Short mmCIF file of C-alpha atoms in Angstrom, two decimals:
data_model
loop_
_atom_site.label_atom_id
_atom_site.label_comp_id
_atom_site.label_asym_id
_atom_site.label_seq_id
_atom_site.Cartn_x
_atom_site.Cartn_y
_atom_site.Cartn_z
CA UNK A 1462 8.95 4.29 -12.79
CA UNK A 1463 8.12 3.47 -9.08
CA UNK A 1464 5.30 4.76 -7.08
CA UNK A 1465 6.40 8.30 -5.02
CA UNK A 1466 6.97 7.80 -1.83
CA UNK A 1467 3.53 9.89 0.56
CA UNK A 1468 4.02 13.53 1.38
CA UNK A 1469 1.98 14.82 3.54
CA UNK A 1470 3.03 18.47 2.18
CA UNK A 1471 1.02 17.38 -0.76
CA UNK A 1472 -2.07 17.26 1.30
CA UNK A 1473 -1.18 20.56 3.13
CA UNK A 1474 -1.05 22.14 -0.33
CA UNK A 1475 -4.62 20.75 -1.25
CA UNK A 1476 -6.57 21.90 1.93
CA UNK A 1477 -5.48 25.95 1.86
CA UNK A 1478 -7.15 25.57 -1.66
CA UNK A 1479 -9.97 23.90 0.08
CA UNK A 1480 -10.06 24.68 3.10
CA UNK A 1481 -9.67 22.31 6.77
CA UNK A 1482 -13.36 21.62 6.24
CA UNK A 1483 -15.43 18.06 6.26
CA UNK A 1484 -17.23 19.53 3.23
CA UNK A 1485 -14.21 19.51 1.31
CA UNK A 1486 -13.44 15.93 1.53
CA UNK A 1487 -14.25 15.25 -2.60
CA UNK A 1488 -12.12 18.38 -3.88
CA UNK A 1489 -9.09 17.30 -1.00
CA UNK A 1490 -8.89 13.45 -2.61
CA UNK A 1491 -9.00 14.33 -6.25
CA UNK A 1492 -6.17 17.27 -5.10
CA UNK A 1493 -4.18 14.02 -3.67
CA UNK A 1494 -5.12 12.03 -6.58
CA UNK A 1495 -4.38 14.28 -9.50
CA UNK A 1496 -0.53 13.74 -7.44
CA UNK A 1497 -0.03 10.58 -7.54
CA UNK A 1498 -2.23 9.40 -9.85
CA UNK A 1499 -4.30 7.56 -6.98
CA UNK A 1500 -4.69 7.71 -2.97
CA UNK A 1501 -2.15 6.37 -1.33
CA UNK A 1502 -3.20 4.47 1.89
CA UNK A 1503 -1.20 7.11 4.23
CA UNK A 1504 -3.43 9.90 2.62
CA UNK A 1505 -6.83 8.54 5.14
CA UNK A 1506 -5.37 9.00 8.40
CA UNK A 1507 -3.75 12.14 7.27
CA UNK A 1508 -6.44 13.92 5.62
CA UNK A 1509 -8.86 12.67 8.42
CA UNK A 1510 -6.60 14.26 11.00
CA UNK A 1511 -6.81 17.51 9.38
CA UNK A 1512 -9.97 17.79 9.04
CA UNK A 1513 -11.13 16.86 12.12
CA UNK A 1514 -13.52 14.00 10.65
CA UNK A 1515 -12.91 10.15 11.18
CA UNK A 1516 -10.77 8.19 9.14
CA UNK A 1517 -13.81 5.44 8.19
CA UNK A 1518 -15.81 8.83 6.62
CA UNK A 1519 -12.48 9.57 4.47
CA UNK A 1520 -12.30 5.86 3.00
CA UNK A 1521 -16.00 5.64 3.03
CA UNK A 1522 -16.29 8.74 0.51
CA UNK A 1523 -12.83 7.58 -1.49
CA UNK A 1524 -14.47 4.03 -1.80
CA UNK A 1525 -18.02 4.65 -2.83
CA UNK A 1526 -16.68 7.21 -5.93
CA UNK A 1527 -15.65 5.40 -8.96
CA UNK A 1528 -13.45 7.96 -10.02
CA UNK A 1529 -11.06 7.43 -6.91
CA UNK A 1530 -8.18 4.74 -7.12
CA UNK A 1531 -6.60 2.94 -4.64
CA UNK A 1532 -4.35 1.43 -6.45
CA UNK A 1533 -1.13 2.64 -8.41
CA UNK A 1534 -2.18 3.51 -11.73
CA UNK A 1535 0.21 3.98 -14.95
CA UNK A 1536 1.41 7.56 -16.46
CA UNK A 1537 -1.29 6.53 -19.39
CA UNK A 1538 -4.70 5.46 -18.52
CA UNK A 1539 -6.06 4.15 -21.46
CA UNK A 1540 -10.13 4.28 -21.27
CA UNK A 1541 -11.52 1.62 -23.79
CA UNK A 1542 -14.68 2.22 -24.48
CA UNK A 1543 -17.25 -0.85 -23.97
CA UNK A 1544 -20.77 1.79 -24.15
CA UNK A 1545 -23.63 -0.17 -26.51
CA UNK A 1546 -22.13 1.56 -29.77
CA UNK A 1547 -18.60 1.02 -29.15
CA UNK A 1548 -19.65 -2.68 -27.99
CA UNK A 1549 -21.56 -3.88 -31.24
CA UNK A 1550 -19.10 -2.01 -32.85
CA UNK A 1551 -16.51 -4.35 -31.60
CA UNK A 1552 -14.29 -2.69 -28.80
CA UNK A 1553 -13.64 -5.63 -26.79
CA UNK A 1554 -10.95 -6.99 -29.66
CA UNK A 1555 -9.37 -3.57 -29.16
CA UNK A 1556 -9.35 -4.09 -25.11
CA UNK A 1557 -8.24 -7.35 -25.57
CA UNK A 1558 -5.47 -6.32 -28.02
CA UNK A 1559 -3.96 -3.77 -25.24
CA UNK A 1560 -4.24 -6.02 -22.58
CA UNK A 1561 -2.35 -8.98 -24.93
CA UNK A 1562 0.40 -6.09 -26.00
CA UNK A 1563 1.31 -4.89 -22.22
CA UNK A 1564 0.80 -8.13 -20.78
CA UNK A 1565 -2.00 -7.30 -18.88
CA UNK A 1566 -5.51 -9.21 -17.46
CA UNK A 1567 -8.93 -8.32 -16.34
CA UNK A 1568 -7.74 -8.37 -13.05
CA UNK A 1569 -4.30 -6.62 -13.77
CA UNK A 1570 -5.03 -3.62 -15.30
CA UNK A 1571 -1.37 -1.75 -14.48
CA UNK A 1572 1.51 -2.60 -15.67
CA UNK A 1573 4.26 -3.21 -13.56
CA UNK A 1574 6.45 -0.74 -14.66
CA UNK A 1575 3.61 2.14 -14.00
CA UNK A 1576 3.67 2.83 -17.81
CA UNK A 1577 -0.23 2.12 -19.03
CA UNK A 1578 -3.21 1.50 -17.19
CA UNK A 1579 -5.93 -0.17 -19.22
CA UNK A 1580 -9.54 -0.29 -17.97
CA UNK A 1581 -13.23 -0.41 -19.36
CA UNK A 1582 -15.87 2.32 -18.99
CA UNK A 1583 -19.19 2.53 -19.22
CA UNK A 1584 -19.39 5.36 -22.40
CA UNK A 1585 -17.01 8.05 -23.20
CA UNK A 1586 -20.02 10.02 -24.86
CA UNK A 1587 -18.20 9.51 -28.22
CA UNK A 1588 -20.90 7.17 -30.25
CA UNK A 1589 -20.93 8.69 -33.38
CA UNK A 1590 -16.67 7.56 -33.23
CA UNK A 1591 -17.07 4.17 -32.60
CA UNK A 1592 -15.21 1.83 -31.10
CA UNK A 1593 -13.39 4.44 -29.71
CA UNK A 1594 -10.66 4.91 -26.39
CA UNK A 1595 -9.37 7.17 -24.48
CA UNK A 1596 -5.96 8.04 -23.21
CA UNK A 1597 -5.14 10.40 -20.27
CA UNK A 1598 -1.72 11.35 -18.94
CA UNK A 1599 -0.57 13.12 -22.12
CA UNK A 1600 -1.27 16.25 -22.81
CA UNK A 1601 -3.89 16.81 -24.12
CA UNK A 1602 -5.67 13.62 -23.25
CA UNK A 1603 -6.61 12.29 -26.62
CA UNK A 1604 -9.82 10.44 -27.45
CA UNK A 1605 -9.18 7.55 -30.78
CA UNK A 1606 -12.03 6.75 -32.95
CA UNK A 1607 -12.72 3.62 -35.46
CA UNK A 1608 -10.23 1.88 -34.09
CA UNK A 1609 -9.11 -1.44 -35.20
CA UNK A 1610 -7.06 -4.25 -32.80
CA UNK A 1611 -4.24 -3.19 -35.90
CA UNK A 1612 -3.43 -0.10 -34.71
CA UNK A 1613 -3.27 -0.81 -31.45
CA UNK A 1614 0.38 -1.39 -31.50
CA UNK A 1615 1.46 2.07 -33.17
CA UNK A 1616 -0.45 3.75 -30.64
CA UNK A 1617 1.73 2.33 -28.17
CA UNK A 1618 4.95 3.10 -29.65
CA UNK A 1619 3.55 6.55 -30.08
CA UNK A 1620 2.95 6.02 -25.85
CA UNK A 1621 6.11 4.69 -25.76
CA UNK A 1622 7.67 7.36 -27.10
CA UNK A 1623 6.62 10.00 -24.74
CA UNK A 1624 7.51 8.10 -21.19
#
């Protein structure tokens, strides 16, 4: 898997949903975004152009959201869980079990065949589950509870499986 070469189409297609407006700046990246999976660097000047508003303002609002991405991310983003439940209840051996099986770091959190994505939030709102994770990209995402670093592994292959 390789990262999709920009469109600018793509954007096009977002803004007659949204309409050429400054306003509209949130609802035009997360159009771009739900594409490839994160901005591309070509998407600032291009949606800034459209709109009429300066590139800085784009980057500015794509930068101070968490939820953007400027970086590639994999098909599967896999969400582990590090809220206070999910932390005493010892999600960092599952994090650390993902990153060990993929090959991955805190600071590489891709993998370089754009497969899995593994990052840390804050709470997935799932307490009462935990330590739980998240993974998005399949449909529907699917949220795993009581998880142990042991079945880490046969949730992969079951990743694995649907690349």
């Amino acid at each position: 898997m390789s990262v999709p070469a920009f469109d600018p189409g793509v954007v096009d297609d977002v803004i007659k949903v949204w309409g050429a407006k400054s306003g509209s700046i949130i609802p035009i990246l997360q159009g771009v975004q739900e594409k490839y999976n994160y901005l591309p660097p070509e998407t600032f000047p291009c949606v800034a152009q459209k709109l009429g508003v300066s590139e800085a303002r784009v980057y500015g609002v794509a930068t101070f959201y968490e939820n953007f991405s400027l970086q590639p991310k994999g098909k599967f983003i896999i969400k582990v869980c590090d809220g206070t439940a999910c932390h005493v209840r010892k999600s960092l051996p599952n994090l650390e079990k993902f990153r060990k099986e993929l090959g991955l770091s805190e600071k590489k959190i891709t993998t370089d065949d754009l497969s899995f994505t593994v990052q840390t939030v804050a709470c997935l709102g799932a307490c009462s589950l935990a330590p739980a994770f998240m993974v998005q990209g399949g449909i529907p995402d699917k949220v795993y509870a009581n998880v142990t670093p042991d079945q880490i592994p046969g949730v992969l292959d079951e990743l694995r499986a649907k690349l």
